[in-house]
PDB file of C-alpha atoms in Angstrom:
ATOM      1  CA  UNK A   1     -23.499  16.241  22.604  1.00 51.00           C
ATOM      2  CA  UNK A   2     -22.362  17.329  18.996  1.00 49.00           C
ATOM      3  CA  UNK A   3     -18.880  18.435  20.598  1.00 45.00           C
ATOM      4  CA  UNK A   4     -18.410  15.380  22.642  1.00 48.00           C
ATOM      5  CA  UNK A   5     -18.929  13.161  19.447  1.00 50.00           C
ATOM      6  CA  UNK A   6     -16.485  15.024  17.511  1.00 41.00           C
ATOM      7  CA  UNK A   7     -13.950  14.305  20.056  1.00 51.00           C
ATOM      8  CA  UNK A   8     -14.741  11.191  20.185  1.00 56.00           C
ATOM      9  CA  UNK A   9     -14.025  10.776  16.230  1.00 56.00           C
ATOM     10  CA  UNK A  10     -10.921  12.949  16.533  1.00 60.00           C
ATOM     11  CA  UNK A  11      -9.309  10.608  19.403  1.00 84.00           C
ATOM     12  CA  UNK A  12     -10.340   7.498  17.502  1.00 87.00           C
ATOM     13  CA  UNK A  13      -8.580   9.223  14.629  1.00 90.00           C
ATOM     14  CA  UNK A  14      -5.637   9.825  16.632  1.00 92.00           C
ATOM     15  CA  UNK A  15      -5.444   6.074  18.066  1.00 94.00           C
ATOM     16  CA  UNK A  16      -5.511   4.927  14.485  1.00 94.00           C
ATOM     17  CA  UNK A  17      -2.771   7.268  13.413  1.00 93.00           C
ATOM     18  CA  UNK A  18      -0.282   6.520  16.328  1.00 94.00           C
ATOM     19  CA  UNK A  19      -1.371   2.545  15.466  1.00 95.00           C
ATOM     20  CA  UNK A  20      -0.708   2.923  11.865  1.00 94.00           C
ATOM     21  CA  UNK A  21       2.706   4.084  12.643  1.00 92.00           C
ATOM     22  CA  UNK A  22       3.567   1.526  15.539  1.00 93.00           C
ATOM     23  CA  UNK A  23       2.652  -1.142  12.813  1.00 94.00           C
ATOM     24  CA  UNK A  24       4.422   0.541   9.405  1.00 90.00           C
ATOM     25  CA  UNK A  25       7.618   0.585  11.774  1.00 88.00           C
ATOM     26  CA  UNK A  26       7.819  -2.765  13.649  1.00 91.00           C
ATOM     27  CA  UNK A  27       4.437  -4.748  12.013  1.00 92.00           C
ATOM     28  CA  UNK A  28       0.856  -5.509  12.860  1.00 94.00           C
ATOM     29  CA  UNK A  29       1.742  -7.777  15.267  1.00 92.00           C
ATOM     30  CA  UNK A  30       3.506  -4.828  17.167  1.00 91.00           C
ATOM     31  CA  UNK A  31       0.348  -3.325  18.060  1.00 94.00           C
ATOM     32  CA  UNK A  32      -0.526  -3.058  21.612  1.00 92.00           C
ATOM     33  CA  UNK A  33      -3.956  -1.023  23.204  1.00 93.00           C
ATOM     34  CA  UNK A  34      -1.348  -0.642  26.170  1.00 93.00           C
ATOM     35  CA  UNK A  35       1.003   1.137  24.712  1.00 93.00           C
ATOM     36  CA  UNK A  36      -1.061   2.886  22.333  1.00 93.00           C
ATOM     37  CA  UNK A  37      -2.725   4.284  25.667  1.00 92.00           C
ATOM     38  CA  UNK A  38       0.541   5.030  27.021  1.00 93.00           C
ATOM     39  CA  UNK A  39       1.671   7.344  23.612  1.00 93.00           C
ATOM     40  CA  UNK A  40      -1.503   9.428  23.600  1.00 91.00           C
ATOM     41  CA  UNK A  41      -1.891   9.647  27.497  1.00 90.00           C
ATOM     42  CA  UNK A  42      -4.928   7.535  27.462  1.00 90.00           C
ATOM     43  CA  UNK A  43      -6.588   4.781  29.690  1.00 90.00           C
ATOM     44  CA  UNK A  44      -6.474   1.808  28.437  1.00 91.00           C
ATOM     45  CA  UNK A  45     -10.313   1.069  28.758  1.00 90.00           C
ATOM     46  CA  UNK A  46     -10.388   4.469  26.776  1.00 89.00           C
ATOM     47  CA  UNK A  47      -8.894   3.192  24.126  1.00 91.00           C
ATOM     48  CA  UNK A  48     -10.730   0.069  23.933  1.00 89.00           C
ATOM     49  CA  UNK A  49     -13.769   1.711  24.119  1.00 88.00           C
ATOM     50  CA  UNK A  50     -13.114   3.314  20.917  1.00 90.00           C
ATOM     51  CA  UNK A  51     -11.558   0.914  18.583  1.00 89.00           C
ATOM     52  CA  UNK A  52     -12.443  -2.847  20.381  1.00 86.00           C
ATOM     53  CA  UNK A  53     -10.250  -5.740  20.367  1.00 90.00           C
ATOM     54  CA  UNK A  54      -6.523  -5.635  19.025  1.00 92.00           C
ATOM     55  CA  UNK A  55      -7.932  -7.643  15.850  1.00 92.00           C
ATOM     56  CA  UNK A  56     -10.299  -4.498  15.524  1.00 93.00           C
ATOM     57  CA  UNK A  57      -7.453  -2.175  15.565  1.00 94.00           C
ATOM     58  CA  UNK A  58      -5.854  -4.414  13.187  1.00 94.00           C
ATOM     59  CA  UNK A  59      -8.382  -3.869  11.387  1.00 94.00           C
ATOM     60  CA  UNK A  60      -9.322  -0.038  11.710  1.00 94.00           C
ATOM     61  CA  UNK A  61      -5.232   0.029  10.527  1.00 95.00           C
ATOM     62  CA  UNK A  62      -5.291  -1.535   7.852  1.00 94.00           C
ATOM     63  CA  UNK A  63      -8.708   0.373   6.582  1.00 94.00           C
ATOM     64  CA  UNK A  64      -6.797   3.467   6.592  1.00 94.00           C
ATOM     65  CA  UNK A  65      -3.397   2.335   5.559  1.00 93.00           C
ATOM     66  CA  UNK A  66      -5.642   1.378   2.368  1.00 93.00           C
ATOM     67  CA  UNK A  67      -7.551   4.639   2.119  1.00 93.00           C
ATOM     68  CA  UNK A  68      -3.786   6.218   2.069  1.00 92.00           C
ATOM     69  CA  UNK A  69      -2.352   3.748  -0.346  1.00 91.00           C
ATOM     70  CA  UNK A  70      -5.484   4.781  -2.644  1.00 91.00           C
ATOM     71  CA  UNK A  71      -4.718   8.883  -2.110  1.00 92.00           C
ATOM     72  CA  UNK A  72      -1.080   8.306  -2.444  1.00 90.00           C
ATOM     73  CA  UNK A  73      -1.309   6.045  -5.664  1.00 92.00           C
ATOM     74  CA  UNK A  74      -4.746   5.635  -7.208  1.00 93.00           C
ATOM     75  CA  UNK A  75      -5.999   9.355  -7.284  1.00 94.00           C
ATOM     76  CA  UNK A  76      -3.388  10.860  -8.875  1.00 93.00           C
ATOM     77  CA  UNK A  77      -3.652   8.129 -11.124  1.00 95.00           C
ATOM     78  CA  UNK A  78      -6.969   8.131 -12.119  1.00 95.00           C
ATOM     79  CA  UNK A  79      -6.516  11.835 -13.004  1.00 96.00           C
ATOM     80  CA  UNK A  80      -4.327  10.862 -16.005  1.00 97.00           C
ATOM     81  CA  UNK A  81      -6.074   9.734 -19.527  1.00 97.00           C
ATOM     82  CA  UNK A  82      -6.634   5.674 -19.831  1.00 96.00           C
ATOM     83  CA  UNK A  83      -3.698   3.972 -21.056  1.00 96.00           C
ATOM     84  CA  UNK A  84       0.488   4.919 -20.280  1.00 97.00           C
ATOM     85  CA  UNK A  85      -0.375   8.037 -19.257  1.00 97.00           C
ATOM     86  CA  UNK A  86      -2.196   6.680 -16.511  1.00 97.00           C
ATOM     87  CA  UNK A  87      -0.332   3.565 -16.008  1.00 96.00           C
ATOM     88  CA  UNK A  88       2.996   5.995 -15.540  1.00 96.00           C
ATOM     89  CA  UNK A  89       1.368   8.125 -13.224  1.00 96.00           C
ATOM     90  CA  UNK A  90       0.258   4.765 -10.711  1.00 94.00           C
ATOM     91  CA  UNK A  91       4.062   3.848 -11.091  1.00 92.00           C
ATOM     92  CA  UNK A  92       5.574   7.091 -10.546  1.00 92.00           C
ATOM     93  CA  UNK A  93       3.652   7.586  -7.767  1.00 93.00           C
ATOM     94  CA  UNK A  94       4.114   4.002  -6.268  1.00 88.00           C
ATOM     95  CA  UNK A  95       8.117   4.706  -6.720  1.00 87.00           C
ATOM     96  CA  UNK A  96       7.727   7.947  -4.661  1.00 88.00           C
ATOM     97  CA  UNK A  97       5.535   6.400  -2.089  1.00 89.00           C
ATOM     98  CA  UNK A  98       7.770   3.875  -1.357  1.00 86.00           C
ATOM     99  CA  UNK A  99      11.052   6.124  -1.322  1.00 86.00           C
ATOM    100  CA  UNK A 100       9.517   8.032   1.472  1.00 86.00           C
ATOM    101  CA  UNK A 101      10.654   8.492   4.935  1.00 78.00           C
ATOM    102  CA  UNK A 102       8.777   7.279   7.570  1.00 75.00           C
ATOM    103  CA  UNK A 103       5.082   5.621   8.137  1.00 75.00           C
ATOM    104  CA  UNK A 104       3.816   6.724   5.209  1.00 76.00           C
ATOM    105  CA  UNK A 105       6.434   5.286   2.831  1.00 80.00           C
ATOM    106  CA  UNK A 106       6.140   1.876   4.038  1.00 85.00           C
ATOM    107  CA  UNK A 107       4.170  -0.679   2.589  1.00 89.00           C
ATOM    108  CA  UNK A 108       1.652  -3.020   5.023  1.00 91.00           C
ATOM    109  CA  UNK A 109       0.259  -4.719   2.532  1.00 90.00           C
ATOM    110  CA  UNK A 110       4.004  -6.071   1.597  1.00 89.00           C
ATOM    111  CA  UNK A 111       5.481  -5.953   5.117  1.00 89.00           C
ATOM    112  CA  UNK A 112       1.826  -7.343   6.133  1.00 90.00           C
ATOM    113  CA  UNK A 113       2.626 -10.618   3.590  1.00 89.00           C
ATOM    114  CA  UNK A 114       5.875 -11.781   4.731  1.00 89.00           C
ATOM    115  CA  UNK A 115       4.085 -11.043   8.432  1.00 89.00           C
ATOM    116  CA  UNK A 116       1.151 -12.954   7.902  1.00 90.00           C
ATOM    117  CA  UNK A 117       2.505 -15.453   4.897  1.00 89.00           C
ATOM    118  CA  UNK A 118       2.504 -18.887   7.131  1.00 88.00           C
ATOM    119  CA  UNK A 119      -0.321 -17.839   9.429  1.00 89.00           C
ATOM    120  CA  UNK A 120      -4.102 -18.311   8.460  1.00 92.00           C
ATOM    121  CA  UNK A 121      -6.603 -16.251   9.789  1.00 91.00           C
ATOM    122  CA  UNK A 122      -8.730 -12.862   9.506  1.00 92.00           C
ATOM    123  CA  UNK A 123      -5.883 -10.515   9.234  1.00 92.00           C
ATOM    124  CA  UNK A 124      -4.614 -12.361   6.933  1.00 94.00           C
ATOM    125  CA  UNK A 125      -7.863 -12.831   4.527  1.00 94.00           C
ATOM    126  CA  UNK A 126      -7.871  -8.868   5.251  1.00 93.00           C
ATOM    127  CA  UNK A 127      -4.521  -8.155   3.532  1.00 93.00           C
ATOM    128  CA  UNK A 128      -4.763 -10.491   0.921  1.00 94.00           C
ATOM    129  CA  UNK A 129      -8.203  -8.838  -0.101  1.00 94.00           C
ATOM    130  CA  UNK A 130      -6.041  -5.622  -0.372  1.00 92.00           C
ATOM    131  CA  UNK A 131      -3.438  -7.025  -2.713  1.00 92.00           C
ATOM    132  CA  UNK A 132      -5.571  -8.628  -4.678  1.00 94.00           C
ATOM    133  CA  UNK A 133      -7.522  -5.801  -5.229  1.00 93.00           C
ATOM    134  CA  UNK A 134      -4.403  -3.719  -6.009  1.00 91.00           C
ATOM    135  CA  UNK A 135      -3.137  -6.331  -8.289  1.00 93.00           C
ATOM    136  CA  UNK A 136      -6.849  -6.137 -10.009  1.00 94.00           C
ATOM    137  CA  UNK A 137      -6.428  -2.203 -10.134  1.00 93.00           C
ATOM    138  CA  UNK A 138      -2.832  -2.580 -12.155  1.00 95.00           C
ATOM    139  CA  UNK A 139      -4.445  -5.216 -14.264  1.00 96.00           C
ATOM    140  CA  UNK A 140      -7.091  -3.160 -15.040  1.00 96.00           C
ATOM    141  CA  UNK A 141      -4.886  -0.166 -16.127  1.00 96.00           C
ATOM    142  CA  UNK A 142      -2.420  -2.679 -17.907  1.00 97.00           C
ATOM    143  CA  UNK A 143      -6.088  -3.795 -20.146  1.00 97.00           C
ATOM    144  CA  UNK A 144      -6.819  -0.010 -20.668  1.00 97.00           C
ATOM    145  CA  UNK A 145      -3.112   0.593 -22.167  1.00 97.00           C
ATOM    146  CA  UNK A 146      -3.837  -2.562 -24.569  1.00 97.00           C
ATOM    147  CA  UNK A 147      -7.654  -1.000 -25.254  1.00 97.00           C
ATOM    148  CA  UNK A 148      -6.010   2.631 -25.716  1.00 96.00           C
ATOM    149  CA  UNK A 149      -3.325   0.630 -28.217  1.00 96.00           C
ATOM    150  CA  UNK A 150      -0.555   1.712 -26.051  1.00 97.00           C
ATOM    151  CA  UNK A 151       0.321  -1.879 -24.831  1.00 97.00           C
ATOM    152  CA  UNK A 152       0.398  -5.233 -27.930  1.00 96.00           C
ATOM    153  CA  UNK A 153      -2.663  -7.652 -27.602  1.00 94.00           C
ATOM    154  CA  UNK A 154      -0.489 -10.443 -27.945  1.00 95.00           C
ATOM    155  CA  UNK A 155       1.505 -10.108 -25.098  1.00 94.00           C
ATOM    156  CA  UNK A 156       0.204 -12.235 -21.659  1.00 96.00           C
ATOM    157  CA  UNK A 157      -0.861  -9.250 -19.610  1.00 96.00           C
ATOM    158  CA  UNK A 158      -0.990 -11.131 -16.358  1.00 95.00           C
ATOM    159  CA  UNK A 159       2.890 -11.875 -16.588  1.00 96.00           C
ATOM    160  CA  UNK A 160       3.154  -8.229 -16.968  1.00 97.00           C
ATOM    161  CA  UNK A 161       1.014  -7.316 -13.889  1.00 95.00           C
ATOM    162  CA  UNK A 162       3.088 -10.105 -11.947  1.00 95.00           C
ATOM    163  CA  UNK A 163       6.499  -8.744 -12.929  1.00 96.00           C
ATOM    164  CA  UNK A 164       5.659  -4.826 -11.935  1.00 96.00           C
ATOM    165  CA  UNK A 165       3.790  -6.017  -8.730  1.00 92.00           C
ATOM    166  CA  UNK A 166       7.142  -8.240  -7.788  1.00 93.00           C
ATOM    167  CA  UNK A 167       9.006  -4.693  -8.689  1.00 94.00           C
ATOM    168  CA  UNK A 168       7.153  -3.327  -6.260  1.00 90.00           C
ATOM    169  CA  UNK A 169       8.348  -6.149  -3.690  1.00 90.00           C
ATOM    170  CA  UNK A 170      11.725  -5.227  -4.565  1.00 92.00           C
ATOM    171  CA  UNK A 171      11.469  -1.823  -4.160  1.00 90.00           C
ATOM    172  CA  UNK A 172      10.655  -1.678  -0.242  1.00 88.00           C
ATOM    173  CA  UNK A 173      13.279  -4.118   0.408  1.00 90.00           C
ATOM    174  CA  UNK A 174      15.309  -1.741  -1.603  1.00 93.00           C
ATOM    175  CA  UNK A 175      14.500   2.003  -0.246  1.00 90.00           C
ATOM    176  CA  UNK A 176      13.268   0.368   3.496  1.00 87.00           C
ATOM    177  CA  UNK A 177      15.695  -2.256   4.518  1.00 89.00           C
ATOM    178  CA  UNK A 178      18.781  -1.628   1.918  1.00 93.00           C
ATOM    179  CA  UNK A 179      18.242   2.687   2.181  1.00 91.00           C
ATOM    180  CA  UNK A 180      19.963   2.509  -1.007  1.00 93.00           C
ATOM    181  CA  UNK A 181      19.549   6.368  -2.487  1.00 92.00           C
ATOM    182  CA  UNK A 182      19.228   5.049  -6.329  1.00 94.00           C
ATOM    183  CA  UNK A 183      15.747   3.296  -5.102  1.00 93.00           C
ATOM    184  CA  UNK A 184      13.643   5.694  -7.404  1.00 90.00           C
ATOM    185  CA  UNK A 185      15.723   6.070  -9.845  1.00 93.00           C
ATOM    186  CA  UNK A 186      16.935   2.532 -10.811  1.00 95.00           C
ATOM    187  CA  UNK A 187      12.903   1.325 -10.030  1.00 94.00           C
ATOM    188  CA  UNK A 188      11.990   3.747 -13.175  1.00 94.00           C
ATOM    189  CA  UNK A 189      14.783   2.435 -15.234  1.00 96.00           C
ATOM    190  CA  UNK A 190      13.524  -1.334 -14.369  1.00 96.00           C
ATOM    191  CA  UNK A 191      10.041  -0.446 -14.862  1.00 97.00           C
ATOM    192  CA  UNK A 192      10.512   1.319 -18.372  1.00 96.00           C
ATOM    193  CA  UNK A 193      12.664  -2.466 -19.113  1.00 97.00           C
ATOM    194  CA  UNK A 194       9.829  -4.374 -18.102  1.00 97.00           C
ATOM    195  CA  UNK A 195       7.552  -2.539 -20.282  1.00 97.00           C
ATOM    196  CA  UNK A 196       9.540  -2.564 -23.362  1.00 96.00           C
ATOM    197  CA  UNK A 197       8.349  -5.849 -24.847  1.00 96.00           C
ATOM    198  CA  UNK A 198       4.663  -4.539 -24.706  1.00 96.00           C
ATOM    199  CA  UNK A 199       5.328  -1.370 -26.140  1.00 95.00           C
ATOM    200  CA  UNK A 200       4.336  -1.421 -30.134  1.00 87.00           C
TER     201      UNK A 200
END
Protein backbone atom coordinates (compact mmCIF):
# COMPACT_ATOMS: atom_id res chain seq x y z
CA UNK A 1 0.00 0.00 0.00
CA UNK A 2 3.00 2.26 1.17
CA UNK A 3 4.63 1.68 -2.42
CA UNK A 4 1.54 2.30 -4.36
CA UNK A 5 1.07 5.73 -2.51
CA UNK A 6 4.46 6.81 -3.22
CA UNK A 7 3.84 6.36 -6.80
CA UNK A 8 1.03 7.91 -6.66
CA UNK A 9 2.84 11.20 -5.17
CA UNK A 10 5.74 10.74 -7.59
CA UNK A 11 3.31 10.74 -10.82
CA UNK A 12 1.33 13.63 -9.38
CA UNK A 13 4.76 15.21 -9.03
CA UNK A 14 5.58 14.47 -12.47
CA UNK A 15 2.11 15.84 -13.95
CA UNK A 16 2.84 19.04 -12.11
CA UNK A 17 6.34 19.32 -13.46
CA UNK A 18 5.50 18.61 -17.21
CA UNK A 19 2.35 21.29 -16.41
CA UNK A 20 4.59 23.82 -14.96
CA UNK A 21 6.62 23.76 -18.04
CA UNK A 22 3.68 23.61 -20.69
CA UNK A 23 2.48 26.85 -18.84
CA UNK A 24 6.12 28.83 -18.21
CA UNK A 25 6.46 28.27 -22.13
CA UNK A 26 3.09 29.09 -23.80
CA UNK A 27 0.84 30.27 -20.40
CA UNK A 28 -1.70 28.88 -18.00
CA UNK A 29 -4.18 28.91 -20.37
CA UNK A 30 -2.00 26.37 -22.43
CA UNK A 31 -2.63 23.70 -20.09
CA UNK A 32 -4.44 20.73 -21.25
CA UNK A 33 -5.10 17.15 -18.98
CA UNK A 34 -5.04 15.75 -22.70
CA UNK A 35 -1.96 16.50 -23.60
CA UNK A 36 -0.41 16.36 -20.35
CA UNK A 37 -1.60 12.57 -20.58
CA UNK A 38 -0.22 12.31 -23.91
CA UNK A 39 3.63 13.68 -22.66
CA UNK A 40 3.86 11.27 -19.73
CA UNK A 41 2.07 8.27 -21.49
CA UNK A 42 -0.87 8.52 -19.26
CA UNK A 43 -4.75 8.07 -19.49
CA UNK A 44 -6.42 10.83 -19.33
CA UNK A 45 -8.81 9.71 -16.43
CA UNK A 46 -5.31 8.97 -14.81
CA UNK A 47 -4.42 12.15 -14.79
CA UNK A 48 -7.55 13.57 -13.61
CA UNK A 49 -7.69 11.35 -10.96
CA UNK A 50 -4.69 12.84 -9.54
CA UNK A 51 -4.79 16.51 -9.91
CA UNK A 52 -8.91 17.26 -10.69
CA UNK A 53 -10.18 19.83 -12.91
CA UNK A 54 -7.86 22.03 -15.25
CA UNK A 55 -8.56 25.00 -12.65
CA UNK A 56 -7.01 22.45 -10.07
CA UNK A 57 -3.99 21.99 -12.11
CA UNK A 58 -3.93 25.61 -12.47
CA UNK A 59 -3.78 25.64 -9.32
CA UNK A 60 -1.38 22.72 -8.17
CA UNK A 61 1.00 24.95 -10.90
CA UNK A 62 1.00 27.78 -9.63
CA UNK A 63 1.57 26.28 -5.84
CA UNK A 64 4.79 25.04 -6.98
CA UNK A 65 5.87 27.66 -9.40
CA UNK A 66 5.63 29.70 -5.94
CA UNK A 67 7.43 27.19 -3.76
CA UNK A 68 10.31 27.58 -6.62
CA UNK A 69 10.14 31.31 -6.86
CA UNK A 70 10.63 31.18 -2.87
CA UNK A 71 13.89 28.54 -3.20
CA UNK A 72 15.19 30.41 -6.12
CA UNK A 73 14.83 33.99 -4.50
CA UNK A 74 13.72 34.12 -0.88
CA UNK A 75 16.09 31.43 0.73
CA UNK A 76 19.12 32.54 -0.35
CA UNK A 77 17.93 35.71 0.69
CA UNK A 78 16.94 35.24 3.98
CA UNK A 79 20.41 33.73 4.62
CA UNK A 80 22.00 37.21 4.29
CA UNK A 81 21.99 39.77 7.49
CA UNK A 82 18.75 42.29 7.53
CA UNK A 83 19.28 45.24 5.52
CA UNK A 84 21.48 45.59 1.77
CA UNK A 85 23.04 42.64 2.38
CA UNK A 86 19.93 40.90 2.20
CA UNK A 87 18.10 43.13 -0.06
CA UNK A 88 21.22 42.48 -2.72
CA UNK A 89 21.08 38.96 -2.32
CA UNK A 90 16.85 38.88 -3.25
CA UNK A 91 17.97 41.06 -6.32
CA UNK A 92 20.89 39.20 -7.41
CA UNK A 93 19.15 36.27 -7.25
CA UNK A 94 15.89 37.59 -8.96
CA UNK A 95 18.39 38.89 -11.93
CA UNK A 96 19.77 35.30 -12.26
CA UNK A 97 16.44 33.68 -12.06
CA UNK A 98 15.12 35.51 -14.67
CA UNK A 99 18.27 35.25 -17.08
CA UNK A 100 17.79 31.57 -17.05
CA UNK A 101 17.05 29.26 -19.80
CA UNK A 102 14.08 27.49 -19.85
CA UNK A 103 10.92 26.81 -17.34
CA UNK A 104 12.57 27.74 -14.55
CA UNK A 105 13.70 31.23 -15.63
CA UNK A 106 10.38 32.38 -16.53
CA UNK A 107 8.21 34.28 -14.48
CA UNK A 108 4.18 33.13 -14.05
CA UNK A 109 3.41 35.44 -11.79
CA UNK A 110 4.43 38.25 -14.58
CA UNK A 111 3.54 36.23 -17.69
CA UNK A 112 0.41 35.08 -15.42
CA UNK A 113 -0.60 39.18 -15.17
CA UNK A 114 -0.61 40.24 -18.65
CA UNK A 115 -2.53 36.55 -19.07
CA UNK A 116 -5.04 37.07 -16.63
CA UNK A 117 -5.00 41.20 -16.48
CA UNK A 118 -8.68 41.76 -18.18
CA UNK A 119 -10.16 38.50 -16.94
CA UNK A 120 -11.73 38.14 -13.35
CA UNK A 121 -11.84 35.05 -11.70
CA UNK A 122 -10.02 32.40 -9.30
CA UNK A 123 -6.84 32.15 -11.17
CA UNK A 124 -6.65 35.35 -11.24
CA UNK A 125 -7.32 36.19 -7.32
CA UNK A 126 -4.59 33.22 -7.13
CA UNK A 127 -1.79 35.17 -8.87
CA UNK A 128 -2.50 38.37 -7.59
CA UNK A 129 -2.25 36.85 -3.95
CA UNK A 130 1.30 35.81 -5.13
CA UNK A 131 2.43 39.24 -6.22
CA UNK A 132 1.17 40.86 -3.62
CA UNK A 133 2.76 38.81 -1.30
CA UNK A 134 6.09 39.18 -3.16
CA UNK A 135 5.67 42.84 -3.34
CA UNK A 136 5.00 42.62 0.69
CA UNK A 137 8.28 40.42 0.97
CA UNK A 138 10.49 43.34 -0.96
CA UNK A 139 8.72 45.88 1.14
CA UNK A 140 9.51 44.23 4.04
CA UNK A 141 13.29 43.92 3.24
CA UNK A 142 13.24 47.59 1.80
CA UNK A 143 11.81 48.56 5.89
CA UNK A 144 14.66 46.33 7.32
CA UNK A 145 17.43 48.32 5.15
CA UNK A 146 15.79 51.70 6.60
CA UNK A 147 15.64 49.87 10.36
CA UNK A 148 19.38 48.53 9.77
CA UNK A 149 20.16 52.47 8.62
CA UNK A 150 21.20 51.26 5.30
CA UNK A 151 18.25 52.93 3.40
CA UNK A 152 17.12 57.20 4.54
CA UNK A 153 13.76 57.39 6.55
CA UNK A 154 12.71 60.12 4.53
CA UNK A 155 12.53 58.62 1.39
CA UNK A 156 8.73 57.06 0.29
CA UNK A 157 9.63 53.40 0.49
CA UNK A 158 6.62 52.23 -1.44
CA UNK A 159 7.84 54.22 -4.63
CA UNK A 160 10.95 52.33 -4.12
CA UNK A 161 9.30 48.85 -3.89
CA UNK A 162 7.16 49.94 -7.06
CA UNK A 163 10.15 50.99 -9.15
CA UNK A 164 12.35 47.57 -8.43
CA UNK A 165 9.14 45.40 -8.80
CA UNK A 166 8.45 47.29 -12.40
CA UNK A 167 12.42 46.39 -12.95
CA UNK A 168 11.54 43.19 -12.53
CA UNK A 169 8.70 43.55 -15.32
CA UNK A 170 11.29 44.79 -17.51
CA UNK A 171 13.62 42.31 -17.03
CA UNK A 172 11.57 39.18 -18.46
CA UNK A 173 10.53 41.16 -21.33
CA UNK A 174 14.18 41.82 -21.58
CA UNK A 175 16.10 38.26 -21.11
CA UNK A 176 12.57 36.21 -22.35
CA UNK A 177 11.13 37.97 -25.29
CA UNK A 178 14.16 40.50 -26.35
CA UNK A 179 17.14 37.46 -25.43
CA UNK A 180 19.22 40.41 -25.15
CA UNK A 181 22.70 38.92 -23.45
CA UNK A 182 23.32 42.32 -21.29
CA UNK A 183 19.88 41.32 -19.32
CA UNK A 184 21.87 40.71 -15.99
CA UNK A 185 24.20 42.92 -16.33
CA UNK A 186 22.44 46.22 -17.32
CA UNK A 187 19.39 44.99 -14.58
CA UNK A 188 22.31 45.38 -11.77
CA UNK A 189 23.46 48.62 -13.16
CA UNK A 190 19.60 49.90 -13.12
CA UNK A 191 19.00 48.47 -9.84
CA UNK A 192 22.18 50.01 -8.08
CA UNK A 193 20.54 53.63 -10.00
CA UNK A 194 17.36 53.10 -8.48
CA UNK A 195 18.79 52.69 -5.15
CA UNK A 196 21.06 55.57 -5.13
CA UNK A 197 18.69 58.23 -3.81
CA UNK A 198 18.03 56.02 -0.64
CA UNK A 199 21.43 55.30 0.04
CA UNK A 200 22.79 57.79 3.02
Amino acid sequence: MQAKTERSELTQAAIVDVALEMAALDGLESLSIGEIAKRLNLSKSGVFSRVGSREALQRAVLAEFDRRFQEDIMAPALQQPRGLPRLDALMKAWLARATRPGSRGNCLYTAGAFEFDDRDGPLRDVLLDGLTRWRQALKRCLMQAVDAGHLRADRDIDQLAFELDGLFTALVLEARFIRNPETERRGLLAYQRILQPYLF
